[in-house]
Short mmCIF file of C-alpha atoms and ligand atoms in Angstrom, two decimals:
data_model
loop_
_atom_site.label_atom_id
_atom_site.label_comp_id
_atom_site.label_asym_id
_atom_site.label_seq_id
_atom_site.Cartn_x
_atom_site.Cartn_y
_atom_site.Cartn_z
CA MET D 1 -110.72 6.32 194.41
CA TYR D 2 -113.70 8.53 193.82
CA PRO D 3 -116.96 8.68 195.70
CA SER D 4 -120.08 8.20 193.65
CA ARG D 5 -121.94 11.38 192.81
CA PHE D 6 -123.81 13.34 195.40
CA ARG D 7 -125.19 16.78 195.89
CA TYR D 8 -123.49 18.90 198.50
CA GLU D 9 -124.89 21.55 200.81
CA ALA D 10 -123.15 23.50 203.54
CA PRO D 11 -125.96 24.97 205.65
CA ARG D 12 -125.35 27.92 207.96
CA SER D 13 -127.79 26.97 210.72
CA ILE D 14 -128.91 23.79 212.46
CA ASP D 15 -132.49 24.44 211.35
CA GLU D 16 -131.34 24.61 207.75
CA ALA D 17 -129.34 21.39 208.18
CA VAL D 18 -132.37 19.63 209.65
CA ALA D 19 -134.58 20.87 206.79
CA LEU D 20 -132.07 19.55 204.23
CA LEU D 21 -131.90 16.17 205.97
CA HIS D 22 -135.69 16.09 206.09
CA GLN D 23 -135.92 16.73 202.35
CA GLY D 24 -133.23 14.10 201.82
CA ALA D 25 -135.70 11.54 203.18
CA GLY D 26 -133.06 9.07 204.31
CA GLU D 27 -130.80 9.52 201.29
CA ALA D 28 -128.83 12.35 202.91
CA LYS D 29 -125.85 12.11 205.25
CA VAL D 30 -124.24 14.52 207.66
CA LEU D 31 -120.58 15.29 206.99
CA ALA D 32 -118.65 16.30 210.12
CA GLY D 33 -114.89 15.67 210.33
CA GLY D 34 -115.17 13.30 207.37
CA GLN D 35 -112.50 11.03 208.81
CA SER D 36 -114.80 8.02 208.72
CA LEU D 37 -117.33 9.12 206.12
CA VAL D 38 -114.98 10.27 203.34
CA PRO D 39 -113.06 6.94 203.33
CA LEU D 40 -116.44 5.13 203.20
CA LEU D 41 -117.59 7.32 200.30
CA LYS D 42 -114.36 6.60 198.44
CA LEU D 43 -114.82 2.86 198.92
CA ARG D 44 -118.46 3.37 197.93
CA PHE D 45 -119.62 1.63 201.06
CA ALA D 46 -121.68 4.75 201.48
CA ALA D 47 -123.38 6.42 198.50
CA PRO D 48 -125.73 9.12 199.76
CA GLU D 49 -127.58 11.38 197.33
CA LEU D 50 -126.90 14.44 199.42
CA LEU D 51 -124.12 15.42 201.81
CA VAL D 52 -125.01 17.96 204.45
CA ASP D 53 -121.69 19.42 205.53
CA ILE D 54 -122.11 20.82 209.04
CA ASN D 55 -118.63 22.37 209.21
CA SER D 56 -120.00 25.86 208.50
CA LEU D 57 -122.51 25.76 211.37
CA PRO D 58 -121.51 28.48 213.78
CA GLY D 59 -120.95 27.88 217.48
CA LEU D 60 -120.59 24.09 217.54
CA ASP D 61 -116.81 23.85 217.95
CA TYR D 62 -116.91 24.22 221.73
CA HIS D 63 -116.24 22.00 224.65
CA ARG D 64 -116.98 23.47 228.02
CA VAL D 65 -117.82 22.75 231.58
CA ASP D 66 -120.95 24.12 233.27
CA ALA D 67 -120.89 25.54 236.80
CA ASP D 68 -122.17 22.22 238.16
CA GLY D 69 -119.43 20.22 236.41
CA THR D 70 -121.41 18.98 233.38
CA ILE D 71 -119.09 18.65 230.37
CA ARG D 72 -120.48 19.52 226.92
CA VAL D 73 -118.76 18.72 223.66
CA GLY D 74 -120.18 20.38 220.53
CA ALA D 75 -120.54 18.56 217.22
CA LEU D 76 -117.58 20.42 215.69
CA CYS D 77 -115.16 19.99 218.57
CA ARG D 78 -112.24 18.07 217.05
CA HIS D 79 -110.30 15.25 218.71
CA ALA D 80 -107.27 17.61 218.69
CA ASP D 81 -109.19 20.25 220.69
CA LEU D 82 -109.85 17.63 223.34
CA GLU D 83 -106.24 16.42 223.25
CA ARG D 84 -105.07 19.98 224.04
CA SER D 85 -107.90 20.71 226.47
CA THR D 86 -106.98 22.07 229.89
CA ILE D 87 -110.57 21.41 231.00
CA LEU D 88 -110.17 17.69 230.40
CA ALA D 89 -106.60 17.62 231.70
CA THR D 90 -107.76 18.96 235.06
CA ARG D 91 -111.26 17.48 235.32
CA GLN D 92 -111.77 14.38 233.20
CA PRO D 93 -108.89 11.88 233.16
CA THR D 94 -110.76 9.23 231.15
CA MET D 95 -111.50 11.62 228.29
CA ALA D 96 -108.07 13.24 228.49
CA ALA D 97 -106.35 9.86 228.19
CA ALA D 98 -108.50 8.78 225.24
CA ALA D 99 -108.13 12.02 223.27
CA ARG D 100 -104.45 11.42 222.62
CA VAL D 101 -104.78 7.84 221.37
CA ILE D 102 -107.53 8.32 218.78
CA ALA D 103 -106.21 7.76 215.26
CA ASP D 104 -103.16 9.92 214.46
CA PRO D 105 -102.43 13.63 214.96
CA ILE D 106 -103.56 14.62 211.46
CA VAL D 107 -106.84 12.73 211.65
CA ARG D 108 -107.38 14.29 215.08
CA ASN D 109 -107.28 17.76 213.52
CA ARG D 110 -110.52 17.00 211.66
CA GLY D 111 -112.38 14.16 213.36
CA THR D 112 -114.96 14.92 216.02
CA LEU D 113 -116.06 13.17 219.21
CA VAL D 114 -119.74 13.49 218.26
CA GLY D 115 -119.03 12.14 214.76
CA SER D 116 -117.24 9.21 216.30
CA LEU D 117 -120.29 8.41 218.48
CA CYS D 118 -122.57 8.71 215.42
CA HIS D 119 -120.30 6.43 213.41
CA ALA D 120 -120.73 3.78 216.15
CA ASP D 121 -117.70 1.74 215.16
CA PRO D 122 -117.26 -1.08 217.72
CA GLN D 123 -113.61 -0.07 217.62
CA GLY D 124 -114.31 3.62 218.18
CA ASP D 125 -112.71 4.84 221.37
CA TRP D 126 -115.12 7.64 222.30
CA ALA D 127 -118.17 5.39 222.54
CA SER D 128 -116.44 3.40 225.30
CA VAL D 129 -115.40 6.54 227.11
CA VAL D 130 -118.87 8.09 226.96
CA THR D 131 -120.43 4.76 227.99
CA ALA D 132 -118.15 4.51 231.04
CA LEU D 133 -119.05 8.09 231.94
CA GLY D 134 -122.82 7.55 231.51
CA GLY D 135 -123.10 10.32 228.93
CA TYR D 136 -125.77 11.16 226.39
CA VAL D 137 -126.14 12.75 222.99
CA THR D 138 -128.42 15.70 222.29
CA ALA D 139 -130.05 15.50 218.88
CA GLN D 140 -132.04 18.11 217.02
CA GLY D 141 -134.55 17.20 214.34
CA SER D 142 -137.80 18.35 212.75
CA SER D 143 -139.68 17.60 215.95
CA GLY D 144 -137.31 19.40 218.29
CA ARG D 145 -134.51 18.36 220.62
CA ARG D 146 -134.07 15.18 222.60
CA ASN D 147 -131.42 13.59 224.76
CA ILE D 148 -130.43 10.03 223.97
CA PRO D 149 -128.43 8.08 226.59
CA ILE D 150 -125.35 6.55 225.00
CA ALA D 151 -126.58 2.99 225.67
CA GLN D 152 -129.61 3.70 223.47
CA PHE D 153 -127.74 5.92 221.03
CA VAL D 154 -125.47 3.20 219.71
CA THR D 155 -127.90 0.59 218.41
CA GLY D 156 -125.41 -1.75 216.75
CA PRO D 157 -122.22 -1.81 214.74
CA PHE D 158 -122.19 1.39 212.64
CA GLN D 159 -125.77 2.14 213.64
CA ASN D 160 -127.19 4.88 215.78
CA ALA D 161 -130.59 5.94 217.04
CA LEU D 162 -130.80 9.20 215.09
CA ALA D 163 -133.80 9.73 212.85
CA HIS D 164 -132.88 10.54 209.26
CA ASP D 165 -133.53 14.24 209.85
CA GLU D 166 -131.70 14.56 213.16
CA VAL D 167 -128.33 16.18 213.73
CA ALA D 168 -126.38 15.25 216.85
CA VAL D 169 -125.53 18.67 218.27
CA GLU D 170 -123.57 17.79 221.38
CA ALA D 171 -122.38 15.02 223.67
CA VAL D 172 -122.89 15.56 227.37
CA ILE D 173 -121.11 14.09 230.37
CA PRO D 174 -123.28 14.56 233.47
CA ALA D 175 -121.84 16.41 236.46
CA PRO D 176 -119.94 14.14 238.84
CA LYS D 177 -121.10 13.93 242.44
CA GLY D 178 -117.74 12.95 243.87
CA THR D 179 -114.05 13.24 243.08
CA VAL D 180 -113.36 12.13 239.53
CA ALA D 181 -110.80 9.43 238.69
CA GLY D 182 -110.17 6.92 235.93
CA GLY D 183 -108.33 6.45 232.69
CA TYR D 184 -108.33 4.98 229.22
CA LEU D 185 -105.85 2.44 227.91
CA LYS D 186 -105.70 1.21 224.35
CA LEU D 187 -103.43 -1.34 222.73
CA GLU D 188 -102.71 -0.51 219.10
CA ARG D 189 -100.26 -2.11 216.71
CA ARG D 190 -99.02 1.28 215.60
CA VAL D 191 -100.13 4.90 215.75
CA GLY D 192 -103.31 5.39 213.76
CA ASP D 193 -104.50 1.83 214.14
CA PHE D 194 -107.79 1.00 215.75
CA ALA D 195 -107.73 -0.72 219.12
CA THR D 196 -106.68 -4.33 219.44
CA ALA D 197 -108.42 -3.86 222.75
CA GLY D 198 -109.19 -0.81 224.87
CA ALA D 199 -110.67 -0.17 228.30
CA ALA D 200 -112.31 2.97 229.68
CA VAL D 201 -112.66 3.29 233.44
CA ALA D 202 -114.54 6.21 235.01
CA LEU D 203 -114.92 6.51 238.77
CA GLU D 204 -116.42 8.94 241.23
CA MET D 205 -115.07 8.71 244.76
CA SER D 206 -115.99 10.04 248.16
CA GLY D 207 -112.70 9.89 249.99
CA ALA D 208 -111.45 6.36 249.41
CA VAL D 209 -114.90 4.95 248.66
CA VAL D 210 -116.09 4.44 245.10
CA THR D 211 -119.54 6.02 244.70
CA ARG D 212 -120.01 5.51 240.98
CA ALA D 213 -118.14 3.37 238.46
CA GLY D 214 -118.33 2.82 234.74
CA ILE D 215 -116.21 0.41 232.72
CA ALA D 216 -116.55 0.01 228.96
CA LEU D 217 -114.51 -1.91 226.40
CA THR D 218 -113.37 -1.08 222.88
CA GLY D 219 -112.74 -3.49 220.02
CA VAL D 220 -113.67 -6.69 221.85
CA GLY D 221 -117.20 -7.27 220.57
CA GLY D 222 -119.75 -6.47 217.89
CA SER D 223 -120.30 -3.11 219.57
CA THR D 224 -118.98 -1.14 222.51
CA ILE D 225 -119.27 -3.29 225.63
CA ASP D 226 -120.64 -1.88 228.85
CA ALA D 227 -118.95 -4.01 231.54
CA ALA D 228 -121.61 -3.07 234.08
CA ASP D 229 -121.02 -6.04 236.40
CA ALA D 230 -117.36 -5.19 236.66
CA ALA D 231 -118.22 -1.59 237.48
CA HIS D 232 -120.84 -2.55 240.09
CA ALA D 233 -118.30 -4.72 241.86
CA LEU D 234 -116.40 -1.56 242.74
CA VAL D 235 -119.21 0.61 244.07
CA GLY D 236 -119.64 1.08 247.81
CA GLY D 237 -116.14 0.21 248.92
CA PRO D 238 -112.54 1.32 248.63
CA LEU D 239 -110.25 0.08 245.88
CA THR D 240 -108.38 -2.92 247.28
CA ALA D 241 -106.28 -5.54 245.54
CA ASP D 242 -109.28 -7.86 245.91
CA SER D 243 -111.91 -5.54 244.50
CA ILE D 244 -109.61 -4.49 241.67
CA GLY D 245 -108.90 -8.12 240.77
CA ARG D 246 -112.60 -8.99 240.85
CA ALA D 247 -113.53 -6.05 238.61
CA ALA D 248 -110.74 -6.91 236.17
CA ASP D 249 -111.93 -10.54 236.00
CA LEU D 250 -115.54 -9.48 235.42
CA ALA D 251 -114.48 -7.05 232.69
CA ALA D 252 -112.52 -9.80 230.96
CA GLN D 253 -115.61 -12.05 231.18
CA ALA D 254 -117.77 -9.30 229.66
CA ALA D 255 -115.48 -9.02 226.63
CA GLN D 256 -116.59 -10.95 223.53
CA PRO D 257 -113.41 -10.76 221.47
CA ARG D 258 -112.88 -12.52 218.18
CA THR D 259 -109.58 -13.83 216.91
CA ASP D 260 -108.40 -11.71 213.99
CA HIS D 261 -105.28 -10.15 212.48
CA ARG D 262 -104.90 -8.00 215.59
CA GLY D 263 -104.68 -10.91 217.99
CA SER D 264 -106.35 -13.99 219.39
CA ALA D 265 -109.51 -13.82 221.46
CA ASP D 266 -107.61 -15.03 224.53
CA TYR D 267 -104.96 -12.41 224.08
CA LYS D 268 -107.53 -9.62 223.81
CA ARG D 269 -109.33 -10.86 226.92
CA HIS D 270 -106.02 -10.85 228.73
CA ILE D 271 -105.40 -7.27 227.61
CA VAL D 272 -108.79 -6.18 228.92
CA ARG D 273 -108.06 -7.72 232.30
CA THR D 274 -104.62 -6.14 232.45
CA PHE D 275 -105.83 -2.69 231.41
CA VAL D 276 -108.70 -2.56 233.89
CA GLU D 277 -106.41 -3.72 236.67
CA ARG D 278 -103.73 -1.24 235.65
CA ILE D 279 -106.04 1.79 235.58
CA LEU D 280 -107.64 0.89 238.90
CA THR D 281 -104.28 0.24 240.55
CA ARG D 282 -103.03 3.63 239.44
CA VAL D 283 -106.17 5.31 240.78
CA ALA D 284 -105.72 3.47 244.08
CA GLN D 285 -102.29 4.99 244.52
CA PRO D 286 -103.16 8.32 246.12
CA THR D 287 -100.47 10.25 244.25
CA GLU D 288 -101.86 9.50 240.84
CA ARG D 289 -105.49 9.60 239.81
CA ALA D 290 -105.10 9.23 236.11
CA ALA D 291 -103.95 6.48 233.81
CA MET B 1 -111.18 23.01 184.53
CA SER B 2 -112.31 20.19 182.25
CA SER B 3 -109.27 18.17 183.28
CA LEU B 4 -110.89 17.61 186.68
CA PHE B 5 -113.70 15.71 185.08
CA GLU B 6 -111.59 13.71 182.68
CA GLU B 7 -109.85 12.27 185.69
CA ILE B 8 -113.17 10.89 186.88
CA ARG B 9 -113.86 8.27 184.24
CA GLU B 10 -117.60 8.35 184.22
CA PRO B 11 -119.73 10.32 181.83
CA VAL B 12 -120.62 13.66 183.34
CA ALA B 13 -124.38 13.94 183.25
CA SER B 14 -125.69 17.35 182.37
CA ASP B 15 -127.44 17.65 185.71
CA VAL B 16 -124.31 17.13 187.80
CA PRO B 17 -124.18 20.07 190.10
CA VAL B 18 -120.85 21.76 189.69
CA ARG B 19 -119.76 24.25 192.30
CA ARG B 20 -117.43 27.16 191.99
CA VAL B 21 -114.89 27.20 194.79
CA SER B 22 -112.44 29.90 195.67
CA ILE B 23 -109.44 28.76 197.68
CA THR B 24 -106.33 30.63 198.74
CA VAL B 25 -103.58 28.23 197.76
CA ASN B 26 -100.07 29.18 198.86
CA GLY B 27 -101.20 32.77 199.29
CA GLU B 28 -102.80 33.03 195.86
CA LYS B 29 -106.54 33.04 195.29
CA ARG B 30 -107.56 30.23 192.93
CA THR B 31 -111.02 29.45 191.64
CA ALA B 32 -112.23 26.21 190.12
CA ASP B 33 -115.50 24.59 189.14
CA VAL B 34 -115.65 21.23 190.84
CA GLU B 35 -117.96 18.32 191.27
CA PRO B 36 -118.73 17.95 194.99
CA ARG B 37 -117.15 14.50 195.05
CA LEU B 38 -113.76 15.77 193.89
CA LEU B 39 -111.16 15.31 196.60
CA LEU B 40 -108.95 18.21 197.62
CA ALA B 41 -105.84 16.15 196.77
CA HIS B 42 -107.08 15.75 193.20
CA LEU B 43 -107.99 19.41 192.81
CA LEU B 44 -104.48 20.34 193.93
CA ARG B 45 -102.72 17.81 191.73
CA GLN B 46 -104.81 17.62 188.58
CA GLY B 47 -106.73 20.86 188.71
CA LEU B 48 -104.03 23.22 189.89
CA GLY B 49 -101.00 21.24 188.76
CA LEU B 50 -99.49 21.24 192.25
CA THR B 51 -98.15 17.70 192.08
CA GLY B 52 -95.97 18.11 195.17
CA THR B 53 -98.91 16.84 197.16
CA HIS B 54 -98.63 13.07 196.84
CA THR B 55 -101.32 10.45 197.17
CA GLY B 56 -99.81 7.31 198.67
CA CYS B 57 -102.42 5.05 200.21
CA ASP B 58 -105.57 6.93 199.19
CA THR B 59 -107.12 5.35 202.31
CA SER B 60 -106.40 8.07 204.87
CA ASN B 61 -103.52 6.20 206.48
CA CYS B 62 -100.16 7.35 205.17
CA GLY B 63 -100.14 11.16 205.37
CA ALA B 64 -98.32 11.63 202.03
CA CYS B 65 -101.18 13.93 200.98
CA THR B 66 -100.84 16.16 204.06
CA VAL B 67 -101.39 19.87 203.42
CA LEU B 68 -102.08 22.75 205.76
CA PHE B 69 -105.71 23.80 205.94
CA ASP B 70 -106.03 27.14 207.72
CA GLY B 71 -102.65 26.32 209.23
CA LYS B 72 -103.53 22.84 210.46
CA ALA B 73 -102.23 19.59 208.98
CA ILE B 74 -104.96 17.61 207.25
CA LYS B 75 -105.04 14.67 204.83
CA SER B 76 -106.12 16.13 201.49
CA CYS B 77 -107.28 12.70 200.27
CA THR B 78 -109.84 12.79 203.08
CA MET B 79 -111.38 16.18 202.38
CA LEU B 80 -113.62 17.26 199.54
CA ALA B 81 -112.42 20.16 197.42
CA VAL B 82 -115.75 21.95 197.99
CA GLN B 83 -114.99 21.97 201.71
CA ALA B 84 -111.95 24.15 201.09
CA ASP B 85 -114.08 26.95 199.61
CA GLY B 86 -113.14 30.17 201.37
CA HIS B 87 -110.21 28.57 203.22
CA GLU B 88 -106.43 28.74 203.02
CA VAL B 89 -104.38 25.79 201.84
CA THR B 90 -100.60 25.49 201.95
CA THR B 91 -98.87 22.80 199.90
CA VAL B 92 -95.19 21.93 199.72
CA GLU B 93 -94.89 24.34 196.78
CA GLY B 94 -95.73 27.12 199.21
CA LEU B 95 -92.81 26.45 201.56
CA ALA B 96 -89.82 27.87 199.69
CA GLY B 97 -89.31 31.60 199.24
CA PRO B 98 -88.58 33.15 195.83
CA SER B 99 -84.84 32.53 196.10
CA GLU B 100 -84.26 30.18 198.98
CA LEU B 101 -85.51 26.98 200.52
CA HIS B 102 -87.59 27.01 203.67
CA PRO B 103 -85.50 26.03 206.72
CA ILE B 104 -87.53 22.81 206.96
CA GLN B 105 -86.50 21.95 203.39
CA GLU B 106 -82.91 22.89 204.18
CA GLY B 107 -83.05 20.63 207.22
CA PHE B 108 -84.24 17.66 205.16
CA LYS B 109 -81.39 18.34 202.73
CA ASP B 110 -78.72 18.79 205.36
CA GLU B 111 -79.72 15.90 207.59
CA HIS B 112 -80.63 13.49 204.77
CA GLY B 113 -84.28 13.40 205.81
CA LEU B 114 -85.38 11.69 202.61
CA GLN B 115 -84.55 8.79 200.36
CA CYS B 116 -87.20 8.28 197.67
CA GLY B 117 -88.91 11.50 198.73
CA PHE B 118 -92.45 10.25 198.40
CA CYS B 119 -93.44 10.95 202.00
CA THR B 120 -91.39 14.15 202.19
CA PRO B 121 -93.94 16.83 201.26
CA GLY B 122 -96.37 15.46 203.85
CA MET B 123 -93.61 15.17 206.43
CA MET B 124 -92.53 18.75 205.86
CA LEU B 125 -96.03 20.16 206.19
CA ALA B 126 -96.72 18.16 209.34
CA ALA B 127 -93.39 19.52 210.62
CA LYS B 128 -94.40 23.07 209.71
CA ALA B 129 -97.67 22.75 211.61
CA LEU B 130 -95.68 21.53 214.62
CA LEU B 131 -93.05 24.27 214.51
CA ASP B 132 -95.69 26.99 214.03
CA GLU B 133 -97.34 25.82 217.24
CA ASN B 134 -94.24 24.77 219.16
CA PRO B 135 -91.00 26.36 217.89
CA ASP B 136 -88.75 24.41 220.25
CA PRO B 137 -89.99 20.83 220.31
CA THR B 138 -88.27 17.92 221.99
CA GLU B 139 -87.39 14.84 219.97
CA ASP B 140 -90.42 13.09 221.48
CA GLU B 141 -92.69 15.93 220.44
CA VAL B 142 -91.38 15.75 216.88
CA ARG B 143 -91.97 11.99 216.76
CA TRP B 144 -95.46 12.52 218.16
CA ALA B 145 -96.32 15.21 215.61
CA LEU B 146 -95.08 13.10 212.69
CA SER B 147 -96.70 9.88 213.90
CA GLY B 148 -99.47 10.18 211.28
CA ASN B 149 -96.97 10.25 208.40
CA LEU B 150 -95.52 7.00 207.18
CA CYS B 151 -92.11 6.62 205.53
CA ARG B 152 -91.09 3.37 203.87
CA CYS B 153 -87.43 4.34 203.40
CA THR B 154 -85.67 6.27 206.11
CA GLY B 155 -86.52 4.64 209.41
CA TYR B 156 -87.55 8.15 210.56
CA GLN B 157 -84.27 8.84 212.35
CA ASN B 158 -83.05 11.45 209.89
CA ILE B 159 -86.50 12.93 209.44
CA VAL B 160 -86.60 13.70 213.15
CA LYS B 161 -83.10 15.18 212.97
CA SER B 162 -84.13 17.32 209.99
CA VAL B 163 -87.05 18.80 211.88
CA LEU B 164 -84.93 19.50 214.95
CA TRP B 165 -82.35 21.13 212.65
CA ALA B 166 -85.08 23.32 211.16
CA ALA B 167 -86.37 24.27 214.59
CA GLN B 168 -82.92 25.53 215.56
CA LYS B 169 -82.46 27.40 212.33
CA LEU B 170 -85.87 29.05 212.59
CA GLN B 171 -85.17 30.07 216.16
CA SER B 172 -81.78 31.55 215.38
CA GLN B 173 -83.40 33.40 212.46
CA SER B 174 -86.10 34.91 214.63
CA ALA B 175 -83.52 35.80 217.31
CA SER B 176 -81.35 37.76 214.89
C1 FAD J 301 -106.41 6.61 209.69
C2 FAD J 301 -107.56 6.69 210.64
C3 FAD J 301 -107.42 6.13 211.89
C4 FAD J 301 -108.47 6.20 212.81
N1 FAD J 301 -108.28 5.66 214.04
C5 FAD J 301 -109.26 5.76 214.97
C6 FAD J 301 -109.08 5.24 216.27
O1 FAD J 301 -108.01 4.73 216.62
N2 FAD J 301 -110.10 5.34 217.15
C7 FAD J 301 -111.28 5.94 216.82
O2 FAD J 301 -112.16 6.01 217.66
N3 FAD J 301 -111.49 6.44 215.60
C8 FAD J 301 -110.50 6.36 214.66
N4 FAD J 301 -110.71 6.89 213.41
C9 FAD J 301 -112.01 7.49 213.10
C10 FAD J 301 -112.05 8.96 213.52
O3 FAD J 301 -112.03 9.06 214.91
C11 FAD J 301 -113.27 9.71 213.00
O4 FAD J 301 -112.99 11.08 213.20
C12 FAD J 301 -114.58 9.43 213.68
O5 FAD J 301 -114.89 8.07 213.71
C13 FAD J 301 -115.74 10.09 212.95
O6 FAD J 301 -115.82 11.43 213.25
P1 FAD J 301 -115.93 12.49 212.09
O7 FAD J 301 -116.22 13.80 212.72
O8 FAD J 301 -114.73 12.42 211.25
O9 FAD J 301 -117.27 12.02 211.35
P2 FAD J 301 -117.62 11.80 209.82
O10 FAD J 301 -116.64 10.94 209.16
O11 FAD J 301 -117.92 13.12 209.20
O12 FAD J 301 -119.02 11.03 209.99
C14 FAD J 301 -119.08 9.69 210.46
C15 FAD J 301 -120.54 9.23 210.49
O13 FAD J 301 -121.27 9.90 211.51
C16 FAD J 301 -122.30 10.71 210.98
N5 FAD J 301 -122.24 11.99 211.70
C17 FAD J 301 -121.11 12.67 212.04
N6 FAD J 301 -121.41 13.75 212.77
C18 FAD J 301 -122.75 13.75 212.89
C19 FAD J 301 -123.67 14.64 213.57
N7 FAD J 301 -123.24 15.70 214.25
N8 FAD J 301 -124.99 14.34 213.51
C20 FAD J 301 -125.43 13.26 212.82
N9 FAD J 301 -124.62 12.39 212.18
C21 FAD J 301 -123.29 12.64 212.22
C22 FAD J 301 -121.99 10.84 209.50
O14 FAD J 301 -123.17 11.01 208.74
C23 FAD J 301 -121.30 9.52 209.21
O15 FAD J 301 -122.24 8.51 209.03
C24 FAD J 301 -109.69 6.84 212.46
C25 FAD J 301 -109.84 7.41 211.20
C26 FAD J 301 -108.77 7.34 210.28
C27 FAD J 301 -108.94 7.96 208.93
S1 FES J 302 -102.85 9.45 200.46
FE1 FES J 302 -103.93 10.58 201.94
S2 FES J 302 -103.36 9.58 203.75
FE2 FES J 302 -102.37 8.36 202.24
S1 FES J 303 -88.31 8.80 201.84
FE1 FES J 303 -89.27 7.20 200.76
S2 FES J 303 -91.16 7.05 201.82
FE2 FES J 303 -90.08 8.43 203.02
#
């Protein structure tokens, strides 16, 4: 399979990339890890006139934590960097759990978190994680930089809020105010498959009391689902069997699964309920804060 | 490099921008003029005649096309040849020394790690990336590292044994 013809540029600075996208006037596409875009080009579902390969942009392969606890993931930070990250392993259990279940190890060597958010696949795992964590994307375009909260960034299946001349430069997870807990669980038929269903749970706690909660669902709707009601049900109290059960029920209600080759709608709803309950139950056991 | 364009069965318009790339393949610097849409797998196979890199699914799923890109395992059917400009690529042809097999190849031979052999080049390069990073992996770690490579024949059991065999051999080599 061959992509249709395109011109190719590999700019050396973000400004240059933005200028190329601007000239491209909507017919240009950013190429990051290529693990979603190259397959689409080969199938000719995408046929841009110009590819702007950002892999040569210096200084975007980072992920780091600021002094206040804000986590920043640059546009060229690969899934594999996050899988091996000691920062995430010690500070961000939801991201750490997700990093190891994205695609397969070879795809993870190239694919990026930011690219995954831009791709906005309803079955993409990172969009759920970043939604549960209340993160945002920083974009740079002809008219400067702006921050786009994830809820507004993903505008629909495979659609994002970027203007045609904007590059997403980093994804940001705001600093937590309390102790961080949570996890990500994904059911896949085999390694490398997209989620039959997945659940991201991100909590901040003050002692035993939940002070902030985010729950988001993968693969059970036309786009990433923010199970806000389920999350709200947890805030202000400790995790008890009751509150966990209520949140799990509400998350299952928020899911809008469709029956397909990966499973029936009922089955997927059941998985959502089970996963949310499982993550929260693990967090509630004081010895283990990650799922 | 006209063979690269014959493979793409569409008339090449005169204004198609062709780019010269320079890639270090198995330690040797190679240059080629490529259309930007040419995939790395096709440059390796058709352009450079390195047919050890297989294309199985052509949909980024099977890992038969795995090569090392600056030491990391990547799917060469999911990367453009132009993206490899200035980088190092290792294919299965780059594993063996002038007179002897690489220990990973020996392992696959000794432990019967292949049947039809279609997945084998990709398996061996994924294994090399693992052993370069982690010379003494557990069985679980081997399975994890190879989980992006599909094999329709072996049931994986002997592939895992082959890689563990190679790990031991490589370690005893570096010890002596
Ligand atoms: C076999 C296989 C299995 C997979 N399984 C999973 C899975 O289980 N879960 C999962 O979440 N994903 C999965 N993926 C997708 C993978 O995670 C991709 O890496 C990811 O979706 C896209 O990231 P990328 O860097 O590869 O982006 P690309 O493929 O380069 O780009 C994707 C899209 O985003 C745009 N884009 C990318 N980066 C930017 C940027 N910085 N600014 C503006 N636009 C940008 C591109 O223009 C394009 O439209 C799988 C992929 C494969 C091949
Ligand atoms: S041929 Fe590249 S992954 Fe199957
Ligand atoms: S040996 Fe035949 S596919 Fe693996």
